[in-house]
Amino acid sequence: MNVLDFDYMLGLVPILLSYLPLTLEMAAAGMALALVLACGLAVIRVLKIPGLNAATMLFISFFRGTPCWCSSSCSITACPSYWTS
């Protein structure tokens, strides 16, 4: 009994490679957005802006205290319902 169909998997390689530029663009955009967000939060924390500093501390403690899959699935589940209502 053959568990893996290597011919089928090799046939998928060109299709998967055609999506590589899109994947790299999305990764670069996410890293750029994360860098901007991190720098903004760091500036708020250093300057100790009263209202924003507390919100920043809450944001940071939430993402530090929850597993990555938990916070991302919560965001993915909550955001579309928030935007459509």
PDB file of N, CA and C in Angstrom:
ATOM      1  N   MET A   1       0.843  -1.179   0.000  1.00  0.00           N
ATOM      2  CA  MET A   1       0.000   0.000   0.000  1.00  0.00           C
ATOM      3  C   MET A   1       0.894   1.249   0.000  1.00  0.00           C
ATOM      4  N   ASN A   2       0.673   2.122  -0.964  1.00  0.00           N
ATOM      5  CA  ASN A   2       1.456   3.345  -1.090  1.00  0.00           C
ATOM      6  C   ASN A   2       0.721   4.476  -0.377  1.00  0.00           C
ATOM      7  N   VAL A   3       1.342   5.005   0.667  1.00  0.00           N
ATOM      8  CA  VAL A   3       0.677   6.035   1.471  1.00  0.00           C
ATOM      9  C   VAL A   3       0.803   7.402   0.813  1.00  0.00           C
ATOM     10  N   LEU A   4       1.965   7.714   0.271  1.00  0.00           N
ATOM     11  CA  LEU A   4       2.196   9.026  -0.336  1.00  0.00           C
ATOM     12  C   LEU A   4       2.280   8.903  -1.849  1.00  0.00           C
ATOM     13  N   ASP A   5       1.592   9.767  -2.550  1.00  0.00           N
ATOM     14  CA  ASP A   5       1.639   9.799  -4.011  1.00  0.00           C
ATOM     15  C   ASP A   5       2.645  10.872  -4.423  1.00  0.00           C
ATOM     16  N   PHE A   6       3.890  10.447  -4.641  1.00  0.00           N
ATOM     17  CA  PHE A   6       4.958  11.398  -4.939  1.00  0.00           C
ATOM     18  C   PHE A   6       4.771  12.076  -6.289  1.00  0.00           C
ATOM     19  N   ASP A   7       4.194  11.398  -7.258  1.00  0.00           N
ATOM     20  CA  ASP A   7       3.956  12.037  -8.561  1.00  0.00           C
ATOM     21  C   ASP A   7       2.966  13.193  -8.423  1.00  0.00           C
ATOM     22  N   TYR A   8       1.940  12.999  -7.633  1.00  0.00           N
ATOM     23  CA  TYR A   8       0.964  14.063  -7.395  1.00  0.00           C
ATOM     24  C   TYR A   8       1.614  15.238  -6.664  1.00  0.00           C
ATOM     25  N   MET A   9       2.428  14.921  -5.644  1.00  0.00           N
ATOM     26  CA  MET A   9       3.085  15.984  -4.882  1.00  0.00           C
ATOM     27  C   MET A   9       4.064  16.761  -5.754  1.00  0.00           C
ATOM     28  N   LEU A  10       4.805  16.081  -6.603  1.00  0.00           N
ATOM     29  CA  LEU A  10       5.725  16.779  -7.504  1.00  0.00           C
ATOM     30  C   LEU A  10       4.969  17.626  -8.525  1.00  0.00           C
ATOM     31  N   GLY A  11       3.786  17.193  -8.914  1.00  0.00           N
ATOM     32  CA  GLY A  11       2.968  17.987  -9.829  1.00  0.00           C
ATOM     33  C   GLY A  11       2.457  19.270  -9.195  1.00  0.00           C
ATOM     34  N   LEU A  12       2.349  19.286  -7.874  1.00  0.00           N
ATOM     35  CA  LEU A  12       1.882  20.483  -7.176  1.00  0.00           C
ATOM     36  C   LEU A  12       2.977  21.522  -6.960  1.00  0.00           C
ATOM     37  N   VAL A  13       4.228  21.131  -7.086  1.00  0.00           N
ATOM     38  CA  VAL A  13       5.333  22.059  -6.817  1.00  0.00           C
ATOM     39  C   VAL A  13       5.269  23.298  -7.702  1.00  0.00           C
ATOM     40  N   PRO A  14       5.072  23.186  -9.031  1.00  0.00           N
ATOM     41  CA  PRO A  14       4.982  24.412  -9.837  1.00  0.00           C
ATOM     42  C   PRO A  14       3.814  25.318  -9.442  1.00  0.00           C
ATOM     43  N   ILE A  15       2.696  24.710  -9.058  1.00  0.00           N
ATOM     44  CA  ILE A  15       1.545  25.515  -8.638  1.00  0.00           C
ATOM     45  C   ILE A  15       1.879  26.260  -7.348  1.00  0.00           C
ATOM     46  N   LEU A  16       2.501  25.564  -6.411  1.00  0.00           N
ATOM     47  CA  LEU A  16       2.871  26.204  -5.150  1.00  0.00           C
ATOM     48  C   LEU A  16       3.913  27.291  -5.366  1.00  0.00           C
ATOM     49  N   LEU A  17       4.872  27.058  -6.252  1.00  0.00           N
ATOM     50  CA  LEU A  17       5.900  28.066  -6.511  1.00  0.00           C
ATOM     51  C   LEU A  17       5.337  29.300  -7.201  1.00  0.00           C
ATOM     52  N   SER A  18       4.216  29.158  -7.911  1.00  0.00           N
ATOM     53  CA  SER A  18       3.624  30.341  -8.552  1.00  0.00           C
ATOM     54  C   SER A  18       3.059  31.313  -7.518  1.00  0.00           C
ATOM     55  N   TYR A  19       2.743  30.815  -6.316  1.00  0.00           N
ATOM     56  CA  TYR A  19       2.216  31.661  -5.249  1.00  0.00           C
ATOM     57  C   TYR A  19       3.302  32.181  -4.311  1.00  0.00           C
ATOM     58  N   LEU A  20       4.554  31.841  -4.582  1.00  0.00           N
ATOM     59  CA  LEU A  20       5.644  32.287  -3.721  1.00  0.00           C
ATOM     60  C   LEU A  20       5.783  33.812  -3.676  1.00  0.00           C
ATOM     61  N   PRO A  21       5.706  34.537  -4.797  1.00  0.00           N
ATOM     62  CA  PRO A  21       5.800  36.003  -4.700  1.00  0.00           C
ATOM     63  C   PRO A  21       4.713  36.627  -3.825  1.00  0.00           C
ATOM     64  N   LEU A  22       3.495  36.132  -3.938  1.00  0.00           N
ATOM     65  CA  LEU A  22       2.404  36.648  -3.107  1.00  0.00           C
ATOM     66  C   LEU A  22       2.680  36.375  -1.630  1.00  0.00           C
ATOM     67  N   THR A  23       3.170  35.190  -1.331  1.00  0.00           N
ATOM     68  CA  THR A  23       3.478  34.834   0.050  1.00  0.00           C
ATOM     69  C   THR A  23       4.560  35.743   0.614  1.00  0.00           C
ATOM     70  N   LEU A  24       5.596  36.005  -0.182  1.00  0.00           N
ATOM     71  CA  LEU A  24       6.678  36.881   0.275  1.00  0.00           C
ATOM     72  C   LEU A  24       6.202  38.323   0.442  1.00  0.00           C
ATOM     73  N   GLU A  25       5.330  38.781  -0.439  1.00  0.00           N
ATOM     74  CA  GLU A  25       4.773  40.133  -0.299  1.00  0.00           C
ATOM     75  C   GLU A  25       3.943  40.256   0.974  1.00  0.00           C
ATOM     76  N   MET A  26       3.136  39.251   1.253  1.00  0.00           N
ATOM     77  CA  MET A  26       2.315  39.291   2.461  1.00  0.00           C
ATOM     78  C   MET A  26       3.182  39.240   3.714  1.00  0.00           C
ATOM     79  N   ALA A  27       4.243  38.446   3.679  1.00  0.00           N
ATOM     80  CA  ALA A  27       5.145  38.374   4.833  1.00  0.00           C
ATOM     81  C   ALA A  27       5.861  39.702   5.039  1.00  0.00           C
ATOM     82  N   ALA A  28       6.319  40.329   3.954  1.00  0.00           N
ATOM     83  CA  ALA A  28       7.002  41.617   4.069  1.00  0.00           C
ATOM     84  C   ALA A  28       6.054  42.702   4.569  1.00  0.00           C
ATOM     85  N   ALA A  29       4.822  42.692   4.094  1.00  0.00           N
ATOM     86  CA  ALA A  29       3.845  43.685   4.558  1.00  0.00           C
ATOM     87  C   ALA A  29       3.540  43.491   6.040  1.00  0.00           C
ATOM     88  N   GLY A  30       3.417  42.256   6.470  1.00  0.00           N
ATOM     89  CA  GLY A  30       3.165  41.984   7.885  1.00  0.00           C
ATOM     90  C   GLY A  30       4.327  42.410   8.759  1.00  0.00           C
ATOM     91  N   MET A  31       5.550  42.160   8.297  1.00  0.00           N
ATOM     92  CA  MET A  31       6.722  42.578   9.079  1.00  0.00           C
ATOM     93  C   MET A  31       6.835  44.094   9.142  1.00  0.00           C
ATOM     94  N   ALA A  32       6.532  44.773   8.035  1.00  0.00           N
ATOM     95  CA  ALA A  32       6.589  46.233   8.037  1.00  0.00           C
ATOM     96  C   ALA A  32       5.532  46.813   8.974  1.00  0.00           C
ATOM     97  N   LEU A  33       4.334  46.263   8.931  1.00  0.00           N
ATOM     98  CA  LEU A  33       3.275  46.725   9.826  1.00  0.00           C
ATOM     99  C   LEU A  33       3.642  46.462  11.287  1.00  0.00           C
ATOM    100  N   ALA A  34       4.215  45.306  11.565  1.00  0.00           N
ATOM    101  CA  ALA A  34       4.628  44.977  12.934  1.00  0.00           C
ATOM    102  C   ALA A  34       5.735  45.919  13.417  1.00  0.00           C
ATOM    103  N   LEU A  35       6.652  46.274  12.529  1.00  0.00           N
ATOM    104  CA  LEU A  35       7.729  47.192  12.909  1.00  0.00           C
ATOM    105  C   LEU A  35       7.183  48.578  13.238  1.00  0.00           C
ATOM    106  N   VAL A  36       6.259  49.069  12.423  1.00  0.00           N
ATOM    107  CA  VAL A  36       5.645  50.379  12.679  1.00  0.00           C
ATOM    108  C   VAL A  36       4.868  50.356  13.992  1.00  0.00           C
ATOM    109  N   LEU A  37       4.092  49.292  14.212  1.00  0.00           N
ATOM    110  CA  LEU A  37       3.323  49.174  15.445  1.00  0.00           C
ATOM    111  C   LEU A  37       4.236  49.088  16.660  1.00  0.00           C
ATOM    112  N   ALA A  38       5.296  48.296  16.564  1.00  0.00           N
ATOM    113  CA  ALA A  38       6.217  48.145  17.690  1.00  0.00           C
ATOM    114  C   ALA A  38       6.931  49.452  18.013  1.00  0.00           C
ATOM    115  N   CYS A  39       7.347  50.178  16.996  1.00  0.00           N
ATOM    116  CA  CYS A  39       8.021  51.462  17.243  1.00  0.00           C
ATOM    117  C   CYS A  39       7.053  52.465  17.865  1.00  0.00           C
ATOM    118  N   GLY A  40       5.811  52.479  17.378  1.00  0.00           N
ATOM    119  CA  GLY A  40       4.821  53.378  17.955  1.00  0.00           C
ATOM    120  C   GLY A  40       4.534  53.052  19.410  1.00  0.00           C
ATOM    121  N   LEU A  41       4.393  51.770  19.726  1.00  0.00           N
ATOM    122  CA  LEU A  41       4.148  51.369  21.110  1.00  0.00           C
ATOM    123  C   LEU A  41       5.350  51.672  21.994  1.00  0.00           C
ATOM    124  N   ALA A  42       6.552  51.499  21.456  1.00  0.00           N
ATOM    125  CA  ALA A  42       7.755  51.799  22.238  1.00  0.00           C
ATOM    126  C   ALA A  42       7.862  53.286  22.547  1.00  0.00           C
ATOM    127  N   VAL A  43       7.516  54.127  21.587  1.00  0.00           N
ATOM    128  CA  VAL A  43       7.551  55.573  21.818  1.00  0.00           C
ATOM    129  C   VAL A  43       6.536  55.959  22.886  1.00  0.00           C
ATOM    130  N   ILE A  44       5.353  55.374  22.826  1.00  0.00           N
ATOM    131  CA  ILE A  44       4.326  55.666  23.836  1.00  0.00           C
ATOM    132  C   ILE A  44       4.807  55.239  25.219  1.00  0.00           C
ATOM    133  N   ARG A  45       5.454  54.078  25.302  1.00  0.00           N
ATOM    134  CA  ARG A  45       5.927  53.589  26.597  1.00  0.00           C
ATOM    135  C   ARG A  45       7.062  54.449  27.147  1.00  0.00           C
ATOM    136  N   VAL A  46       7.974  54.898  26.266  1.00  0.00           N
ATOM    137  CA  VAL A  46       9.103  55.712  26.720  1.00  0.00           C
ATOM    138  C   VAL A  46       8.633  57.090  27.171  1.00  0.00           C
ATOM    139  N   LEU A  47       7.717  57.684  26.416  1.00  0.00           N
ATOM    140  CA  LEU A  47       7.225  59.020  26.766  1.00  0.00           C
ATOM    141  C   LEU A  47       6.199  59.005  27.891  1.00  0.00           C
ATOM    142  N   LYS A  48       5.676  57.832  28.222  1.00  0.00           N
ATOM    143  CA  LYS A  48       4.691  57.655  29.292  1.00  0.00           C
ATOM    144  C   LYS A  48       3.488  58.597  29.137  1.00  0.00           C
ATOM    145  N   ILE A  49       2.865  58.563  27.963  1.00  0.00           N
ATOM    146  CA  ILE A  49       1.663  59.338  27.706  1.00  0.00           C
ATOM    147  C   ILE A  49       0.533  58.707  28.524  1.00  0.00           C
ATOM    148  N   PRO A  50      -0.129  59.469  29.403  1.00  0.00           N
ATOM    149  CA  PRO A  50      -1.022  58.880  30.412  1.00  0.00           C
ATOM    150  C   PRO A  50      -2.073  57.902  29.891  1.00  0.00           C
ATOM    151  N   GLY A  51      -2.950  58.282  29.016  1.00  0.00           N
ATOM    152  CA  GLY A  51      -4.007  57.376  28.570  1.00  0.00           C
ATOM    153  C   GLY A  51      -3.501  56.280  27.658  1.00  0.00           C
ATOM    154  N   LEU A  52      -2.598  56.661  26.762  1.00  0.00           N
ATOM    155  CA  LEU A  52      -2.088  55.692  25.795  1.00  0.00           C
ATOM    156  C   LEU A  52      -1.141  54.689  26.428  1.00  0.00           C
ATOM    157  N   ASN A  53      -0.420  55.095  27.463  1.00  0.00           N
ATOM    158  CA  ASN A  53       0.509  54.181  28.117  1.00  0.00           C
ATOM    159  C   ASN A  53      -0.246  53.019  28.755  1.00  0.00           C
ATOM    160  N   ALA A  54      -1.375  53.299  29.386  1.00  0.00           N
ATOM    161  CA  ALA A  54      -2.177  52.229  29.995  1.00  0.00           C
ATOM    162  C   ALA A  54      -2.732  51.290  28.929  1.00  0.00           C
ATOM    163  N   ALA A  55      -3.211  51.853  27.819  1.00  0.00           N
ATOM    164  CA  ALA A  55      -3.728  51.018  26.730  1.00  0.00           C
ATOM    165  C   ALA A  55      -2.616  50.175  26.116  1.00  0.00           C
ATOM    166  N   THR A  56      -1.440  50.767  26.003  1.00  0.00           N
ATOM    167  CA  THR A  56      -0.295  50.036  25.460  1.00  0.00           C
ATOM    168  C   THR A  56       0.106  48.897  26.382  1.00  0.00           C
ATOM    169  N   MET A  57       0.105  49.147  27.689  1.00  0.00           N
ATOM    170  CA  MET A  57       0.443  48.101  28.639  1.00  0.00           C
ATOM    171  C   MET A  57      -0.576  46.960  28.581  1.00  0.00           C
ATOM    172  N   LEU A  58      -1.849  47.286  28.419  1.00  0.00           N
ATOM    173  CA  LEU A  58      -2.888  46.264  28.293  1.00  0.00           C
ATOM    174  C   LEU A  58      -2.693  45.440  27.021  1.00  0.00           C
ATOM    175  N   PHE A  59      -2.410  46.110  25.922  1.00  0.00           N
ATOM    176  CA  PHE A  59      -2.178  45.443  24.641  1.00  0.00           C
ATOM    177  C   PHE A  59      -0.984  44.497  24.730  1.00  0.00           C
ATOM    178  N   ILE A  60       0.108  44.986  25.294  1.00  0.00           N
ATOM    179  CA  ILE A  60       1.323  44.171  25.397  1.00  0.00           C
ATOM    180  C   ILE A  60       1.110  42.992  26.339  1.00  0.00           C
ATOM    181  N   SER A  61       0.464  43.224  27.477  1.00  0.00           N
ATOM    182  CA  SER A  61       0.257  42.122  28.419  1.00  0.00           C
ATOM    183  C   SER A  61      -0.693  41.082  27.845  1.00  0.00           C
ATOM    184  N   PHE A  62      -1.671  41.504  27.033  1.00  0.00           N
ATOM    185  CA  PHE A  62      -2.575  40.543  26.404  1.00  0.00           C
ATOM    186  C   PHE A  62      -1.813  39.632  25.462  1.00  0.00           C
ATOM    187  N   PHE A  63      -0.984  40.210  24.593  1.00  0.00           N
ATOM    188  CA  PHE A  63      -0.275  39.396  23.615  1.00  0.00           C
ATOM    189  C   PHE A  63       0.887  38.624  24.229  1.00  0.00           C
ATOM    190  N   ARG A  64       1.421  39.064  25.343  1.00  0.00           N
ATOM    191  CA  ARG A  64       2.449  38.289  26.030  1.00  0.00           C
ATOM    192  C   ARG A  64       1.843  37.148  26.826  1.00  0.00           C
ATOM    193  N   GLY A  65       0.667  37.360  27.367  1.00  0.00           N
ATOM    194  CA  GLY A  65       0.075  36.389  28.282  1.00  0.00           C
ATOM    195  C   GLY A  65      -0.755  35.305  27.636  1.00  0.00           C
ATOM    196  N   THR A  66      -1.073  35.440  26.346  1.00  0.00           N
ATOM    197  CA  THR A  66      -1.871  34.420  25.683  1.00  0.00           C
ATOM    198  C   THR A  66      -1.022  33.730  24.621  1.00  0.00           C
ATOM    199  N   PRO A  67      -1.294  32.457  24.380  1.00  0.00           N
ATOM    200  CA  PRO A  67      -0.587  31.775  23.293  1.00  0.00           C
ATOM    201  C   PRO A  67      -0.903  32.433  21.950  1.00  0.00           C
ATOM    202  N   CYS A  68       0.016  32.332  21.033  1.00  0.00           N
ATOM    203  CA  CYS A  68      -0.127  32.996  19.733  1.00  0.00           C
ATOM    204  C   CYS A  68      -1.388  32.529  19.007  1.00  0.00           C
ATOM    205  N   TRP A  69      -1.668  31.238  19.026  1.00  0.00           N
ATOM    206  CA  TRP A  69      -2.842  30.735  18.311  1.00  0.00           C
ATOM    207  C   TRP A  69      -4.131  31.215  18.962  1.00  0.00           C
ATOM    208  N   CYS A  70      -4.108  31.420  20.256  1.00  0.00           N
ATOM    209  CA  CYS A  70      -5.311  31.861  20.954  1.00  0.00           C
ATOM    210  C   CYS A  70      -5.638  33.313  20.612  1.00  0.00           C
ATOM    211  N   SER A  71      -4.645  34.178  20.668  1.00  0.00           N
ATOM    212  CA  SER A  71      -4.895  35.589  20.379  1.00  0.00           C
ATOM    213  C   SER A  71      -5.213  35.811  18.908  1.00  0.00           C
ATOM    214  N   SER A  72      -4.554  35.067  18.015  1.00  0.00           N
ATOM    215  CA  SER A  72      -4.844  35.252  16.598  1.00  0.00           C
ATOM    216  C   SER A  72      -6.216  34.707  16.235  1.00  0.00           C
ATOM    217  N   SER A  73      -6.602  33.581  16.806  1.00  0.00           N
ATOM    218  CA  SER A  73      -7.935  33.052  16.493  1.00  0.00           C
ATOM    219  C   SER A  73      -9.029  33.940  17.084  1.00  0.00           C
ATOM    220  N   CYS A  74      -8.767  34.530  18.232  1.00  0.00           N
ATOM    221  CA  CYS A  74      -9.724  35.462  18.822  1.00  0.00           C
ATOM    222  C   CYS A  74      -9.875  36.694  17.929  1.00  0.00           C
ATOM    223  N   SER A  75      -8.760  37.213  17.425  1.00  0.00           N
ATOM    224  CA  SER A  75      -8.807  38.383  16.549  1.00  0.00           C
ATOM    225  C   SER A  75      -9.503  38.053  15.240  1.00  0.00           C
ATOM    226  N   ILE A  76      -9.208  36.903  14.675  1.00  0.00           N
ATOM    227  CA  ILE A  76      -9.799  36.511  13.401  1.00  0.00           C
ATOM    228  C   ILE A  76     -11.299  36.299  13.553  1.00  0.00           C
ATOM    229  N   THR A  77     -11.716  35.757  14.679  1.00  0.00           N
ATOM    230  CA  THR A  77     -13.136  35.505  14.898  1.00  0.00           C
ATOM    231  C   THR A  77     -13.889  36.802  15.195  1.00  0.00           C
ATOM    232  N   ALA A  78     -13.279  37.696  15.958  1.00  0.00           N
ATOM    233  CA  ALA A  78     -13.987  38.897  16.398  1.00  0.00           C
ATOM    234  C   ALA A  78     -14.020  39.997  15.344  1.00  0.00           C
ATOM    235  N   CYS A  79     -12.968  40.167  14.592  1.00  0.00           N
ATOM    236  CA  CYS A  79     -12.884  41.313  13.669  1.00  0.00           C
ATOM    237  C   CYS A  79     -13.930  41.306  12.565  1.00  0.00           C
ATOM    238  N   PRO A  80     -14.136  40.209  11.835  1.00  0.00           N
ATOM    239  CA  PRO A  80     -15.161  40.275  10.774  1.00  0.00           C
ATOM    240  C   PRO A  80     -16.563  40.557  11.307  1.00  0.00           C
ATOM    241  N   SER A  81     -16.903  40.010  12.463  1.00  0.00           N
ATOM    242  CA  SER A  81     -18.240  40.283  12.996  1.00  0.00           C
ATOM    243  C   SER A  81     -18.352  41.727  13.464  1.00  0.00           C
ATOM    244  N   TYR A  82     -17.251  42.308  13.887  1.00  0.00           N
ATOM    245  CA  TYR A  82     -17.261  43.706  14.313  1.00  0.00           C
ATOM    246  C   TYR A  82     -17.440  44.624  13.125  1.00  0.00           C
ATOM    247  N   TRP A  83     -16.757  44.325  11.996  1.00  0.00           N
ATOM    248  CA  TRP A  83     -16.806  45.203  10.835  1.00  0.00           C
ATOM    249  C   TRP A  83     -18.128  45.091  10.069  1.00  0.00           C
ATOM    250  N   THR A  84     -18.792  43.951  10.135  1.00  0.00           N
ATOM    251  CA  THR A  84     -20.017  43.785   9.351  1.00  0.00           C
ATOM    252  C   THR A  84     -21.255  44.276  10.083  1.00  0.00           C
ATOM    253  N   SER A  85     -21.151  44.471  11.387  1.00  0.00           N
ATOM    254  CA  SER A  85     -22.346  44.896  12.116  1.00  0.00           C
ATOM    255  C   SER A  85     -22.507  46.400  12.132  1.00  0.00           C
TER     256      SER A  85
END
